[in-house]
Short mmCIF file of C-alpha atoms in Angstrom, two decimals:
data_model
loop_
_atom_site.label_atom_id
_atom_site.label_comp_id
_atom_site.label_asym_id
_atom_site.label_seq_id
_atom_site.Cartn_x
_atom_site.Cartn_y
_atom_site.Cartn_z
CA MET P 1 49.54 -63.50 -3.00
CA GLY P 2 50.12 -63.08 0.79
CA ARG P 3 47.68 -62.61 3.46
CA ASN P 4 47.01 -59.19 5.18
CA TYR P 5 46.81 -58.87 8.82
CA PHE P 6 45.27 -56.27 11.14
CA HIS P 7 45.07 -55.88 14.95
CA LEU P 8 41.73 -56.75 16.68
CA HIS P 9 41.39 -55.85 20.38
CA LEU P 10 38.66 -57.83 22.16
CA ILE P 11 37.75 -56.33 25.57
CA SER P 12 35.37 -57.94 27.80
CA ASP P 13 34.11 -57.84 31.42
CA ALA P 14 33.58 -61.67 31.33
CA THR P 15 35.53 -64.44 29.52
CA GLY P 16 35.38 -62.66 26.02
CA GLU P 17 33.85 -65.77 24.29
CA THR P 18 30.95 -63.56 22.93
CA LEU P 19 33.42 -61.29 21.29
CA ILE P 20 35.63 -64.10 19.97
CA THR P 21 32.56 -65.91 18.45
CA VAL P 22 31.31 -62.74 16.63
CA SER P 23 34.48 -61.27 15.45
CA ARG P 24 35.64 -64.70 13.96
CA ALA P 25 32.26 -65.21 12.33
CA VAL P 26 32.67 -61.88 10.62
CA ALA P 27 36.39 -62.18 9.73
CA ALA P 28 35.59 -65.71 8.02
CA GLN P 29 33.75 -63.63 5.35
CA TYR P 30 37.03 -61.78 4.41
CA GLN P 31 39.35 -64.21 2.20
CA GLY P 32 43.10 -63.14 2.22
CA VAL P 33 42.72 -61.28 5.66
CA SER P 34 43.42 -62.48 9.16
CA SER P 35 43.15 -60.68 12.53
CA LEU P 36 45.74 -60.68 15.17
CA GLU P 37 43.66 -61.11 18.26
CA HIS P 38 44.30 -59.20 21.49
CA VAL P 39 41.87 -60.60 24.00
CA TYR P 40 41.51 -58.90 27.48
CA PRO P 41 39.03 -60.82 29.39
CA MET P 42 37.42 -59.93 32.89
CA VAL P 43 38.30 -56.25 32.37
CA ARG P 44 36.33 -54.84 35.33
CA SER P 45 38.52 -52.19 36.89
CA GLN P 46 40.28 -48.84 35.81
CA VAL P 47 43.65 -50.48 36.11
CA GLN P 48 42.72 -53.31 33.74
CA LEU P 49 41.19 -51.09 31.18
CA GLN P 50 44.40 -48.67 31.17
CA ASN P 51 46.44 -51.99 30.36
CA ALA P 52 44.27 -52.73 27.51
CA ILE P 53 44.40 -49.15 26.22
CA ALA P 54 48.17 -49.03 26.41
CA GLU P 55 48.04 -52.12 24.20
CA ILE P 56 45.76 -50.61 21.74
CA LYS P 57 48.05 -47.54 21.56
CA ALA P 58 51.21 -49.81 20.78
CA ASN P 59 49.18 -51.79 18.15
CA PRO P 60 46.48 -49.73 16.62
CA GLY P 61 43.47 -51.71 15.20
CA LEU P 62 39.82 -52.53 15.52
CA VAL P 63 38.29 -52.48 18.97
CA LEU P 64 35.37 -54.61 19.89
CA PHE P 65 34.00 -54.75 23.60
CA THR P 66 31.39 -56.00 25.84
CA LEU P 67 31.52 -53.81 29.02
CA VAL P 68 28.23 -53.30 30.77
CA GLU P 69 29.93 -50.76 33.22
CA GLN P 70 29.12 -47.52 31.35
CA ASP P 71 32.16 -45.61 33.07
CA LEU P 72 34.43 -48.06 31.70
CA ALA P 73 32.82 -48.20 28.30
CA HIS P 74 32.80 -44.46 27.85
CA LYS P 75 36.41 -44.19 29.07
CA LEU P 76 37.35 -46.90 26.36
CA GLU P 77 35.32 -45.15 23.70
CA GLN P 78 37.11 -41.70 24.33
CA ALA P 79 40.70 -43.42 24.41
CA CYS P 80 39.87 -44.97 21.22
CA ARG P 81 38.84 -41.51 19.61
CA GLU P 82 42.06 -40.00 20.87
CA ILE P 83 44.09 -43.07 19.32
CA GLY P 84 42.04 -43.10 16.13
CA ALA P 85 41.05 -46.60 16.52
CA PRO P 86 37.41 -47.94 15.34
CA CYS P 87 35.51 -48.78 18.43
CA HIS P 88 32.40 -50.71 18.95
CA SER P 89 30.25 -52.19 21.48
CA VAL P 90 28.85 -55.53 20.60
CA LEU P 91 26.01 -55.85 23.06
CA GLN P 92 24.83 -52.08 23.06
CA PRO P 93 22.96 -52.34 19.67
CA VAL P 94 21.10 -55.65 21.04
CA MET P 95 20.39 -54.11 24.48
CA THR P 96 18.87 -50.94 22.85
CA MET P 97 16.52 -53.26 20.87
CA PHE P 98 15.82 -55.19 23.97
CA GLN P 99 15.01 -51.98 25.98
CA SER P 100 12.81 -50.61 23.31
CA TYR P 101 10.81 -53.73 23.00
CA ILE P 102 10.61 -54.73 26.52
CA GLY P 103 9.96 -51.25 27.84
CA ALA P 104 12.53 -51.52 30.67
CA ALA P 105 16.23 -50.68 31.08
CA ALA P 106 18.71 -53.72 31.84
CA THR P 107 20.19 -54.02 35.07
CA PRO P 108 23.91 -54.07 34.29
CA ARG P 109 25.80 -57.21 35.43
CA ALA P 110 29.23 -58.04 34.22
CA GLY P 111 29.52 -61.60 33.12
CA ALA P 112 25.68 -62.50 33.84
CA GLN P 113 25.71 -64.99 31.00
CA HIS P 114 28.16 -67.10 33.14
CA MET P 115 26.33 -67.14 36.45
CA LEU P 116 25.90 -70.24 38.07
CA ASN P 117 22.25 -70.79 37.30
CA ALA P 118 20.21 -74.14 36.49
CA ASP P 119 21.33 -73.76 32.85
CA TYR P 120 24.92 -73.87 33.79
CA PHE P 121 24.64 -77.03 36.01
CA ARG P 122 22.56 -78.60 33.32
CA ARG P 123 25.45 -78.31 30.81
CA ILE P 124 27.93 -79.47 33.25
CA ASP P 125 25.73 -82.54 34.08
CA ALA P 126 25.35 -83.00 30.34
CA LEU P 127 29.15 -82.85 29.74
CA ASN P 128 29.79 -85.39 32.55
CA PHE P 129 27.04 -87.77 31.03
CA THR P 130 28.56 -87.23 27.57
CA MET P 131 32.18 -88.05 28.61
CA MET P 132 31.09 -91.23 30.33
CA HIS P 133 29.11 -92.58 27.27
CA ASP P 134 31.75 -91.90 24.68
CA ASP P 135 32.57 -94.54 22.09
CA GLY P 136 29.95 -97.17 23.42
CA GLN P 137 30.57 -96.83 27.07
CA GLN P 138 28.11 -97.70 29.66
CA SER P 139 25.41 -98.57 26.89
CA ASP P 140 23.24 -99.97 29.56
CA ASN P 141 22.31 -96.66 30.72
CA TYR P 142 21.39 -95.31 27.17
CA GLU P 143 17.80 -94.57 28.15
CA ALA P 144 19.01 -91.53 30.18
CA ALA P 145 20.50 -89.92 27.10
CA ASP P 146 18.91 -87.11 25.16
CA VAL P 147 20.48 -87.96 22.04
CA ILE P 148 22.40 -91.10 20.73
CA LEU P 149 24.83 -90.77 17.74
CA LEU P 150 25.63 -93.73 15.71
CA GLY P 151 28.35 -93.97 12.92
CA VAL P 152 31.18 -95.72 11.52
CA SER P 153 34.61 -94.78 12.82
CA ARG P 154 35.70 -91.16 11.83
CA THR P 155 32.15 -89.49 11.29
CA SER P 156 32.74 -87.05 14.06
CA LYS P 157 30.71 -88.67 16.62
CA THR P 158 32.87 -87.64 19.78
CA PRO P 159 33.34 -83.86 19.00
CA THR P 160 29.68 -83.66 17.94
CA SER P 161 28.73 -85.15 21.14
CA ILE P 162 30.90 -82.87 23.29
CA TYR P 163 29.39 -79.83 21.33
CA LEU P 164 25.95 -81.09 22.01
CA ALA P 165 26.94 -81.35 25.65
CA ASN P 166 27.95 -77.92 25.85
CA ARG P 167 24.40 -76.78 24.81
CA GLY P 168 23.09 -78.83 27.59
CA ILE P 169 22.07 -82.11 25.66
CA LYS P 170 23.34 -85.35 27.12
CA THR P 171 24.67 -87.21 24.24
CA ALA P 172 25.89 -90.89 23.93
CA ASN P 173 27.82 -92.06 20.81
CA LEU P 174 28.26 -95.75 19.57
CA PRO P 175 30.76 -96.74 16.93
CA LEU P 176 29.44 -99.08 14.30
CA VAL P 177 31.97 -101.97 13.99
CA PRO P 178 32.00 -104.40 11.04
CA ASP P 179 30.42 -107.66 12.40
CA ALA P 180 29.82 -106.45 15.80
CA PRO P 181 26.11 -106.20 16.91
CA LEU P 182 24.27 -103.34 18.53
CA PRO P 183 23.40 -103.36 21.99
CA ARG P 184 20.10 -104.99 22.26
CA ALA P 185 18.87 -101.98 24.25
CA ILE P 186 19.16 -99.78 21.33
CA GLU P 187 16.05 -101.09 19.65
CA THR P 188 13.89 -100.56 22.79
CA LEU P 189 14.91 -97.19 23.87
CA ARG P 190 12.05 -94.65 24.13
CA ASN P 191 13.43 -91.30 25.44
CA PRO P 192 16.64 -90.67 23.00
CA LEU P 193 16.68 -89.45 19.70
CA ILE P 194 18.85 -91.72 17.70
CA VAL P 195 20.77 -90.18 14.75
CA GLY P 196 22.96 -91.74 12.27
CA LEU P 197 26.06 -89.99 11.00
CA LEU P 198 27.08 -90.68 7.65
CA ALA P 199 30.04 -89.44 5.28
CA SER P 200 31.49 -90.35 1.88
CA PRO P 201 33.98 -93.26 1.69
CA GLU P 202 36.67 -90.87 0.36
CA CYS P 203 36.35 -88.57 3.30
CA ILE P 204 36.34 -91.44 5.80
CA VAL P 205 39.55 -93.14 4.16
CA GLN P 206 41.48 -89.74 4.32
CA ILE P 207 40.77 -89.17 7.75
CA ARG P 208 41.49 -92.64 8.93
CA THR P 209 44.68 -92.42 6.87
CA ASN P 210 45.83 -89.34 8.62
CA ARG P 211 44.89 -90.71 12.00
CA LEU P 212 47.44 -94.01 11.03
CA ARG P 213 50.01 -91.54 10.16
CA SER P 214 49.64 -89.66 13.29
CA LEU P 215 50.19 -92.99 15.11
CA ASN P 216 53.02 -94.01 12.93
CA ALA P 217 51.00 -97.20 12.16
CA SER P 218 50.83 -99.15 9.04
CA GLU P 219 48.53 -97.86 6.29
CA ASN P 220 48.11 -101.29 4.63
CA SER P 221 45.11 -102.25 6.73
CA PRO P 222 41.37 -103.00 6.21
CA TYR P 223 40.66 -99.68 8.24
CA VAL P 224 41.47 -97.65 5.17
CA ASP P 225 40.81 -99.93 2.48
CA ARG P 226 38.29 -98.01 0.11
CA PHE P 227 36.00 -100.94 -0.93
CA LEU P 228 35.68 -102.22 2.85
CA VAL P 229 35.04 -98.52 3.92
CA ALA P 230 32.27 -98.24 1.30
CA ASN P 231 30.71 -101.39 2.60
CA GLU P 232 30.86 -100.21 6.16
CA VAL P 233 29.13 -96.88 5.04
CA ASN P 234 26.56 -98.84 2.91
CA ARG P 235 25.62 -101.23 5.76
CA SER P 236 25.19 -98.23 8.39
CA ARG P 237 22.95 -96.50 5.98
CA GLU P 238 20.81 -99.63 5.59
CA LEU P 239 20.73 -100.12 9.33
CA PHE P 240 19.62 -96.36 9.90
CA ALA P 241 16.80 -96.84 7.11
CA LYS P 242 15.52 -100.33 8.75
CA HIS P 243 15.06 -98.52 12.04
CA GLY P 244 13.70 -95.18 10.52
CA TRP P 245 16.56 -93.11 12.29
CA PRO P 246 17.10 -89.86 10.85
CA THR P 247 20.64 -89.42 9.19
CA ILE P 248 22.99 -86.68 8.61
CA ASP P 249 25.84 -86.53 6.01
CA VAL P 250 28.77 -84.95 7.69
CA THR P 251 31.21 -84.96 4.74
CA ARG P 252 31.03 -81.27 4.21
CA ARG P 253 29.69 -80.13 7.44
CA SER P 254 31.48 -78.60 10.43
CA ILE P 255 30.87 -79.88 13.74
CA GLU P 256 28.81 -76.83 14.53
CA GLU P 257 26.61 -77.32 11.41
CA THR P 258 26.06 -81.02 12.32
CA ALA P 259 24.96 -80.16 16.06
CA ALA P 260 22.82 -77.50 14.58
CA ALA P 261 20.99 -80.04 12.66
CA ILE P 262 20.79 -82.50 15.22
CA ILE P 263 19.44 -79.73 17.72
CA ASP P 264 16.66 -79.20 15.22
CA LEU P 265 15.77 -82.95 15.26
CA TYR P 266 15.96 -82.98 18.91
CA LYS P 267 13.43 -80.16 19.49
CA MET P 268 10.99 -82.16 17.04
CA HIS P 269 11.67 -85.28 18.89
CA LYS P 270 10.79 -83.80 22.12
CA MET P 271 7.38 -82.35 20.84
CA LYS P 272 6.62 -85.82 19.52
CA PHE P 273 7.62 -87.41 22.82
CA ILE P 274 5.50 -84.99 24.88
CA SER P 275 2.54 -85.26 22.58
CA ALA P 276 2.65 -89.11 22.91
CA SER P 277 2.99 -88.89 26.63
#
């Protein structure tokens, strides 16, 4: 059975990230249906809006928008009514709830969530730190990390680290290599939360095999030997248990799910660290 497709128009006065995230989260609930995304970022003028409306006329479909400028929002809604395209403001219901609870109207600011504030620079700082401490680099500076991820090769350490960095969490990651000792500093760290990442040997072997194929390398290697990989995983599990480090099995988790679990652990870690100080 083939997939069904529909046009999805995402109109934003900022980067459009909010719309993309929300629409994909909803679209994922419908099997056999895929959206053809038309993204219009930084729509802040009548001319830009008219260009988007012309595209909607040419390819009718669902329209989602985040436009805080009411004049632009009203013109888009009117145009969609004339075209017969369902149109919905993603932010308005939430803003209405905020206004009702807070008791004050919002001050419209296009792209306000992307302003260069302290949180923005914290995330950039975290990303720089994470890139410099990827795959065991600069282990002598691990005390400055918020989180350190340990795991055998192909347990999603790097992508998870980058995701955490985008949330403002300075993350280092260190691969567990057979017969290679951990840096001594790991056992004496006070500030960072250390998390062990695990995965089933079958999953790791599959990912490693695909990696070797992409490099046109020989698959006759200890790197993908089922028995040796299982031994690696067991030894890493023993290491984590020895030190009392929390673990997360990433076998069936997405990067986002793994990161969410780590963020919860990090919040608890910070509370304990503050209480002990």
